[in-house]
Amino acid sequence: MCATCGCDEDSRSTVTDLDSGRVVTRPGPGHAPDHSHGHDHDHDHEADHGHGAAGPARTATRVVTLEQSVLAKNDLLAGRNRDWLAARFILALNVMSSPGSGKTTLLERTVRDLRAEVPVSVVEGDQETLLDAERIRATGCRVVQINTGSGCHLDAEMLGRGLATLDPPVGSLVLIENVGNLVCPALFDLGERARVVVMSVTEGDDKPLKYPHMFRSAQLMVINKVDLAPHVDFDPDRCAGHARTVNPGLEVLSVSATRGDGLDAWYAWLRGHLAARRP
Amino acid sequence: MHELAITESVVASVRDRLGDARVLAVTLEIGRLSGVVADSVRFCFDLCTEGTPLQGARLDIVDVPGGAYCRGCRSDVELVDLIPLCPCGSADLDITSGQELMIRQVEVA
């Protein structure tokens, strides 16, 4: 509670400054402007009006043309992440899927199988808990967890902070496990080199048609849990066909992260991108 | 619901540009292929603007239809849904409109 006027600071809206990571609080309406909260209350607008004028001193409104992308800030920060990663020859991949597709299992297996040839670290994104990060850490891999709270996706600012904490070594591989969600993460560029969308055979082969934004924004689709394919009604060819309907250039691999099927092709894909990270 | 983050970003962008000027109306362009649901943005707008100079502002949303150029039949086609497919059968399309997510203008007191 504000000690000067008793207003409840918790009830204010907050705006997060994406450049500094600072949370800026703003007072609500009716808040007395003559005391300090560490921020100013002035209103330096350009329209002319008299503060002490008698009567309704109405002035004409003006229209300001912005023509600015709503995601301009995120895209700016994603660009900084991309430059930061490129300067360190780090390959960062944004791994996305619905909850339960086996992303964490795929990453655990990948860390174990590849760390002899390249340093690997992981950024985990979840709304709550450290559970996935703990699973990754159990492999001996460096990992940071970003909890988004009510947020349904990672954004570039969160990843920037995650990378600063993670401090991955030059020339390494950073796997970013996004929040399990096939809708929202698709819109937010993080600064990754490529996007990988994981889906599993238990999910239904029509998913690419239901969530076209996600599949259109990815470079690779990994179909996981193929060991379960005999038990479910899932046609991998139909799934790949649907995915290529929304994204003709999409690469497709089928794997079982638990049994190991198809992982050589996944590692070959990773090695191809790793080879391209140095000039 | 990423529309909440999108709407917060609209408010932050307007404030970055206009400071504490009292905002009466905001015009957004939302393309049909943008992945953003206009009704959800409307829902979030009142929440995100509360206690800011945008509180009470009118939100005008300009709907932009999806369009593409088909390399197969060399014609412009309208995309009625999110699947980029030309009536000629080709999926080799360049999307030309519908992905907009833009703050077009702001009306200030």
Coordinates of C-alpha atoms in Angstrom, one line a residue:
Chain A
M1 CA 0.0 0.0 0.0
C2 CA 1.2 3.5 -0.8
A3 CA 2.2 5.3 2.4
T4 CA 1.3 8.7 1.1
C5 CA -2.3 8.3 -0.1
G6 CA -3.2 4.8 0.9
C7 CA -3.8 3.7 -2.7
D8 CA -3.4 0.0 -3.2
E9 CA -0.4 -0.5 -5.4
D10 CA -1.3 -4.2 -6.0
S11 CA -4.4 -3.2 -7.8
R12 CA -2.5 -1.1 -10.4
S13 CA -1.9 -2.3 -13.8
T14 CA 1.7 -3.0 -14.5
V15 CA 3.7 -2.5 -17.7
T16 CA 6.9 -4.5 -18.2
D17 CA 9.6 -2.5 -19.9
L18 CA 10.9 -5.0 -22.4
D19 CA 14.2 -3.1 -22.9
S20 CA 15.3 -3.1 -19.3
G21 CA 13.2 -6.0 -17.9
R22 CA 11.9 -3.5 -15.3
V23 CA 8.3 -3.6 -14.2
V24 CA 6.8 -0.2 -14.3
T25 CA 3.8 0.4 -12.1
R26 CA 1.4 3.2 -12.9
P27 CA -1.1 4.7 -10.5
G28 CA -4.8 4.2 -11.2
P29 CA -7.2 6.9 -11.9
G30 CA -8.1 9.3 -9.1
H31 CA -4.6 9.1 -7.6
A32 CA -3.4 12.4 -6.2
P33 CA -0.6 13.7 -8.4
D34 CA 1.2 15.8 -5.8
H35 CA 3.4 13.2 -4.1
S36 CA 6.2 11.1 -5.3
H37 CA 6.2 7.4 -6.1
G38 CA 9.5 7.5 -7.8
H39 CA 7.9 8.3 -11.1
D40 CA 6.5 11.5 -12.5
H41 CA 2.9 12.4 -12.9
D42 CA 3.4 15.1 -15.5
H43 CA 1.5 15.0 -18.8
D44 CA 3.6 16.4 -21.5
H45 CA 1.1 16.1 -24.3
E46 CA 1.3 18.5 -27.1
A47 CA -2.4 19.7 -27.3
D48 CA -3.0 23.2 -26.0
H49 CA -5.3 23.7 -23.1
G50 CA -5.6 25.9 -20.1
H51 CA -5.4 24.2 -16.8
G52 CA -7.1 27.1 -14.9
A53 CA -9.6 28.1 -17.7
A54 CA -13.2 28.6 -16.8
G55 CA -15.7 26.5 -18.6
P56 CA -15.3 23.5 -20.8
A57 CA -12.0 24.2 -22.5
R58 CA -12.4 21.5 -25.1
T59 CA -9.8 21.2 -27.8
A60 CA -9.7 19.4 -31.0
T61 CA -8.3 15.9 -30.9
R62 CA -5.4 14.9 -33.1
V63 CA -4.7 11.7 -34.8
V64 CA -1.2 10.3 -34.6
T65 CA -0.2 7.7 -37.2
L66 CA 1.9 5.0 -35.8
E67 CA 2.0 2.2 -38.4
Q68 CA 3.9 0.1 -36.0
S69 CA 4.0 -3.6 -35.7
V70 CA 2.4 -4.8 -32.4
L71 CA 5.2 -7.3 -32.0
A72 CA 7.9 -4.7 -32.8
K73 CA 9.4 -4.8 -29.4
N74 CA 9.5 -8.6 -29.2
D75 CA 11.0 -8.7 -32.7
L76 CA 13.7 -6.1 -31.7
L77 CA 14.7 -8.2 -28.7
A78 CA 14.6 -11.4 -30.7
G79 CA 17.0 -9.7 -33.1
R80 CA 19.3 -8.9 -30.2
N81 CA 19.2 -12.5 -29.0
R82 CA 19.9 -13.7 -32.5
D83 CA 23.0 -11.4 -32.7
W84 CA 24.2 -12.4 -29.3
L85 CA 23.9 -16.1 -30.2
A86 CA 25.5 -15.7 -33.6
A87 CA 28.5 -13.8 -32.1
R88 CA 29.1 -16.8 -29.9
F89 CA 28.5 -19.4 -32.7
I90 CA 25.8 -20.9 -30.6
L91 CA 23.0 -22.8 -32.2
A92 CA 19.6 -22.2 -30.4
L93 CA 16.5 -24.1 -31.4
N94 CA 13.0 -23.4 -30.3
V95 CA 11.2 -26.7 -29.5
M96 CA 7.5 -26.4 -29.4
S97 CA 4.6 -28.9 -29.0
S98 CA 1.3 -29.5 -27.1
P99 CA 1.7 -30.7 -23.5
G100 CA 2.7 -34.4 -23.3
S101 CA 4.2 -34.9 -26.7
G102 CA 7.5 -36.0 -25.2
K103 CA 9.6 -32.9 -25.7
T104 CA 11.4 -33.2 -22.4
T105 CA 12.1 -36.9 -23.0
L106 CA 13.4 -36.1 -26.4
L107 CA 15.7 -33.4 -25.0
E108 CA 16.9 -35.7 -22.1
R109 CA 17.9 -38.3 -24.7
T110 CA 19.5 -35.8 -27.0
V111 CA 21.6 -34.3 -24.2
R112 CA 22.9 -37.8 -23.2
D113 CA 23.7 -38.8 -26.8
L114 CA 25.2 -35.6 -28.1
R115 CA 27.1 -34.0 -25.2
A116 CA 30.3 -35.9 -26.0
E117 CA 30.5 -34.0 -29.3
V118 CA 29.0 -30.6 -28.4
P119 CA 28.3 -28.8 -25.2
V120 CA 24.5 -28.7 -24.7
S121 CA 22.4 -26.6 -22.4
V122 CA 18.7 -26.2 -22.0
V123 CA 16.2 -23.4 -21.3
E124 CA 13.0 -24.8 -19.9
G125 CA 9.7 -22.8 -20.3
D126 CA 6.7 -23.7 -18.2
Q127 CA 4.0 -21.8 -16.5
E128 CA 4.9 -23.3 -13.1
T129 CA 7.3 -25.7 -11.4
L130 CA 10.9 -26.7 -11.8
L131 CA 10.0 -30.3 -12.7
D132 CA 11.2 -30.4 -16.3
A133 CA 14.4 -28.5 -15.4
E134 CA 15.1 -31.0 -12.7
R135 CA 14.7 -33.9 -15.2
I136 CA 17.1 -32.2 -17.6
R137 CA 19.6 -31.4 -14.7
A138 CA 19.5 -35.1 -13.8
T139 CA 21.3 -35.8 -17.1
G140 CA 24.2 -33.5 -15.8
C141 CA 23.3 -30.8 -18.3
R142 CA 23.3 -27.1 -17.5
V143 CA 19.7 -25.8 -17.4
V144 CA 17.6 -22.7 -16.5
Q145 CA 13.9 -22.6 -15.9
I146 CA 11.7 -19.8 -17.0
N147 CA 8.3 -19.8 -15.3
T148 CA 5.8 -17.7 -17.2
G149 CA 3.2 -17.7 -14.5
S150 CA -0.1 -16.9 -16.3
G151 CA 1.8 -16.5 -19.6
C152 CA 1.2 -19.2 -22.3
H153 CA 4.5 -18.8 -24.2
L154 CA 8.1 -17.7 -24.0
D155 CA 8.9 -14.3 -25.5
A156 CA 12.2 -12.8 -26.6
E157 CA 12.7 -10.8 -23.4
M158 CA 12.3 -13.9 -21.2
L159 CA 14.8 -15.8 -23.4
G160 CA 17.2 -12.9 -23.2
R161 CA 17.2 -13.1 -19.4
G162 CA 17.3 -16.9 -19.5
L163 CA 20.4 -16.8 -21.8
A164 CA 22.1 -14.2 -19.5
T165 CA 21.7 -16.6 -16.6
L166 CA 22.5 -19.7 -18.5
D167 CA 25.7 -18.2 -20.0
P168 CA 26.1 -21.0 -22.6
P169 CA 29.7 -21.6 -23.8
V170 CA 30.9 -20.5 -27.2
G171 CA 30.1 -22.9 -30.0
S172 CA 27.5 -24.8 -28.0
L173 CA 23.9 -26.0 -28.6
V174 CA 21.1 -24.4 -26.7
L175 CA 17.7 -26.3 -26.7
I176 CA 14.8 -24.1 -25.7
E177 CA 11.8 -26.0 -24.6
N178 CA 8.8 -23.7 -25.0
V179 CA 5.6 -23.8 -23.0
G180 CA 3.5 -26.8 -24.0
N181 CA 1.0 -25.0 -26.3
L182 CA 0.4 -25.3 -30.1
V183 CA -1.1 -21.8 -30.5
C184 CA 0.6 -18.9 -28.7
P185 CA 4.3 -19.7 -29.0
A186 CA 4.0 -19.6 -32.8
L187 CA 3.8 -15.8 -32.8
F188 CA 6.8 -15.0 -30.7
D189 CA 10.2 -14.9 -32.3
L190 CA 12.8 -15.7 -29.6
G191 CA 15.9 -15.2 -31.8
E192 CA 16.3 -19.0 -32.5
R193 CA 18.0 -20.4 -35.6
A194 CA 15.2 -22.8 -36.3
R195 CA 11.9 -24.0 -34.9
V196 CA 11.1 -27.7 -34.2
V197 CA 7.5 -28.7 -33.6
V198 CA 7.2 -32.1 -31.8
M199 CA 4.0 -34.1 -32.0
S200 CA 3.2 -37.6 -30.9
V201 CA 1.2 -40.4 -32.5
T202 CA -1.3 -40.3 -29.7
E203 CA -2.4 -36.8 -30.7
G204 CA -4.2 -37.4 -34.0
D205 CA -2.7 -36.9 -37.5
D206 CA -5.0 -33.9 -38.3
K207 CA -3.3 -31.7 -35.8
P208 CA -1.3 -29.7 -38.4
L209 CA -4.6 -28.6 -39.9
K210 CA -6.1 -27.6 -36.6
Y211 CA -3.0 -25.6 -35.5
P212 CA -1.7 -24.3 -38.9
H213 CA 0.2 -21.3 -37.4
M214 CA 2.5 -23.5 -35.4
F215 CA 3.2 -25.9 -38.3
R216 CA 3.7 -23.1 -40.8
S217 CA 6.3 -21.4 -38.6
A218 CA 8.4 -24.5 -38.1
Q219 CA 11.3 -25.8 -40.1
L220 CA 11.1 -29.4 -38.8
M221 CA 8.3 -31.6 -37.5
V222 CA 9.3 -34.5 -35.3
I223 CA 6.7 -37.2 -34.9
N224 CA 7.4 -38.8 -31.5
K225 CA 6.3 -42.1 -29.8
V226 CA 6.3 -44.1 -33.1
D227 CA 6.7 -47.2 -30.8
L228 CA 3.1 -46.7 -29.9
A229 CA 1.9 -46.4 -33.5
P230 CA 0.6 -50.0 -33.7
H231 CA -1.8 -49.3 -30.9
V232 CA -3.3 -46.1 -32.2
D233 CA -5.1 -44.9 -35.3
F234 CA -2.4 -42.6 -36.6
D235 CA -1.1 -42.4 -40.2
P236 CA 2.4 -40.8 -40.3
D237 CA 2.1 -40.2 -44.0
R238 CA -1.3 -38.5 -43.7
C239 CA 0.1 -36.4 -40.8
A240 CA 3.1 -35.3 -42.9
G241 CA 0.8 -34.6 -45.8
H242 CA -1.4 -32.3 -43.7
A243 CA 1.7 -30.6 -42.3
R244 CA 3.0 -29.9 -45.8
T245 CA -0.4 -28.6 -46.8
V246 CA 0.2 -25.7 -44.4
N247 CA 4.0 -25.6 -44.9
P248 CA 5.3 -27.1 -48.1
G249 CA 8.9 -26.7 -47.0
L250 CA 8.5 -28.5 -43.7
E251 CA 11.0 -31.3 -43.0
V252 CA 9.6 -34.4 -41.2
L253 CA 11.2 -37.0 -39.0
S254 CA 9.7 -39.9 -37.0
V255 CA 11.3 -41.0 -33.8
S256 CA 10.7 -42.8 -30.5
A257 CA 12.6 -40.8 -27.8
T258 CA 12.2 -43.7 -25.3
R259 CA 13.1 -46.6 -27.6
G260 CA 15.5 -44.8 -29.9
D261 CA 13.9 -45.3 -33.3
G262 CA 14.8 -42.6 -35.8
L263 CA 17.1 -40.6 -33.5
D264 CA 20.0 -40.9 -35.9
A265 CA 18.1 -38.9 -38.4
W266 CA 17.3 -36.3 -35.7
Y267 CA 21.0 -36.1 -34.7
A268 CA 22.0 -35.8 -38.4
W269 CA 19.5 -32.8 -38.7
L270 CA 21.1 -31.2 -35.6
R271 CA 24.6 -31.8 -36.9
G272 CA 23.7 -30.1 -40.2
H273 CA 22.6 -27.0 -38.3
L274 CA 25.6 -27.2 -35.9
A275 CA 28.0 -27.3 -38.9
A276 CA 26.3 -24.1 -40.3
R277 CA 26.8 -22.1 -37.1
R278 CA 30.4 -21.1 -37.8
P279 CA 31.2 -18.9 -40.8
Chain B
M1 CA -4.3 -16.8 -24.6
H2 CA -1.5 -14.8 -26.3
E3 CA -4.0 -12.0 -27.0
L4 CA -3.3 -10.7 -23.5
A5 CA 0.4 -10.3 -24.2
I6 CA -0.4 -8.8 -27.6
T7 CA -2.8 -6.3 -26.0
E8 CA -0.2 -5.4 -23.3
S9 CA 2.3 -4.8 -26.1
V10 CA -0.2 -2.5 -27.8
V11 CA -0.6 -0.4 -24.6
A12 CA 3.2 -0.4 -24.0
S13 CA 3.9 0.7 -27.6
V14 CA 1.4 3.5 -27.5
R15 CA 2.8 4.8 -24.2
D16 CA 6.3 4.6 -25.5
R17 CA 5.4 6.8 -28.4
L18 CA 2.9 9.2 -26.7
G19 CA 3.9 9.2 -23.0
D20 CA 1.0 10.2 -20.7
A21 CA -1.1 11.8 -23.4
R22 CA -4.7 11.0 -23.0
V23 CA -5.7 8.5 -25.7
L24 CA -9.3 8.5 -27.0
A25 CA -9.1 5.8 -29.7
V26 CA -6.7 3.2 -31.0
T27 CA -6.9 1.6 -34.5
L28 CA -5.4 -1.8 -34.9
E29 CA -5.1 -3.8 -38.1
I30 CA -5.5 -7.5 -37.5
G31 CA -5.1 -9.8 -40.5
R32 CA -7.1 -13.0 -40.7
L33 CA -3.9 -15.0 -41.0
S34 CA -2.1 -13.3 -38.1
G35 CA -3.1 -15.9 -35.5
V36 CA -4.7 -13.2 -33.3
V37 CA -8.4 -13.3 -32.5
A38 CA -9.9 -9.8 -32.6
D39 CA -12.6 -10.6 -30.1
S40 CA -10.0 -11.7 -27.6
V41 CA -8.1 -8.5 -28.0
R42 CA -11.3 -6.5 -27.4
F43 CA -11.8 -8.5 -24.2
C44 CA -8.3 -7.8 -23.0
F45 CA -8.2 -4.2 -24.0
D46 CA -10.2 -2.9 -21.1
L47 CA -8.2 -4.9 -18.7
C48 CA -4.8 -3.8 -20.0
T49 CA -5.7 -0.1 -20.3
E50 CA -7.2 0.3 -16.8
G51 CA -5.3 3.0 -14.9
T52 CA -3.3 4.1 -18.0
P53 CA -3.9 7.1 -20.3
L54 CA -5.6 4.7 -22.6
Q55 CA -8.4 3.9 -20.1
G56 CA -11.8 4.2 -21.7
A57 CA -10.3 4.6 -25.2
R58 CA -12.3 3.3 -28.1
L59 CA -10.7 0.3 -29.9
D60 CA -11.2 0.1 -33.7
I61 CA -10.1 -3.1 -35.3
V62 CA -9.6 -3.2 -39.1
D63 CA -10.1 -6.7 -40.4
V64 CA -7.6 -7.6 -43.2
P65 CA -8.6 -10.5 -45.4
G66 CA -6.0 -13.1 -46.4
G67 CA -4.6 -12.9 -49.9
A68 CA -1.8 -14.6 -51.8
Y69 CA -0.1 -14.8 -55.2
C70 CA -0.2 -18.3 -56.7
R71 CA 3.0 -19.2 -58.6
G72 CA 1.1 -22.1 -60.2
C73 CA -1.6 -20.3 -62.1
R74 CA 0.0 -16.8 -61.7
S75 CA -3.0 -15.1 -60.2
D76 CA -4.0 -13.4 -57.0
V77 CA -6.2 -15.5 -54.7
E78 CA -8.2 -14.8 -51.6
L79 CA -7.4 -17.1 -48.7
V80 CA -10.6 -17.9 -46.8
D81 CA -8.9 -20.0 -44.1
L82 CA -5.4 -20.6 -42.7
I83 CA -4.5 -23.2 -45.3
P84 CA -2.5 -21.7 -48.2
L85 CA -4.1 -23.5 -51.1
C86 CA -5.1 -22.1 -54.5
P87 CA -8.3 -23.2 -56.2
C88 CA -6.0 -24.5 -59.0
G89 CA -4.6 -27.0 -56.5
S90 CA -1.2 -25.4 -56.0
A91 CA 0.2 -24.8 -52.5
D92 CA 3.1 -22.8 -53.9
L93 CA 1.8 -19.4 -52.7
D94 CA 3.3 -16.2 -51.6
I95 CA 1.1 -14.7 -48.9
T96 CA 0.5 -11.0 -49.7
S97 CA -1.9 -10.0 -47.0
G98 CA -3.7 -11.1 -43.9
Q99 CA -0.6 -11.4 -41.6
E100 CA -0.8 -7.8 -40.4
L101 CA -0.7 -7.1 -36.7
M102 CA -0.2 -3.4 -36.6
I103 CA -1.1 -0.3 -34.6
R104 CA -2.3 2.0 -37.4
Q105 CA -3.1 5.2 -35.6
V106 CA -4.1 6.7 -32.2
E107 CA -6.5 9.5 -31.5
V108 CA -5.2 11.8 -28.7
A109 CA -7.0 14.4 -26.7

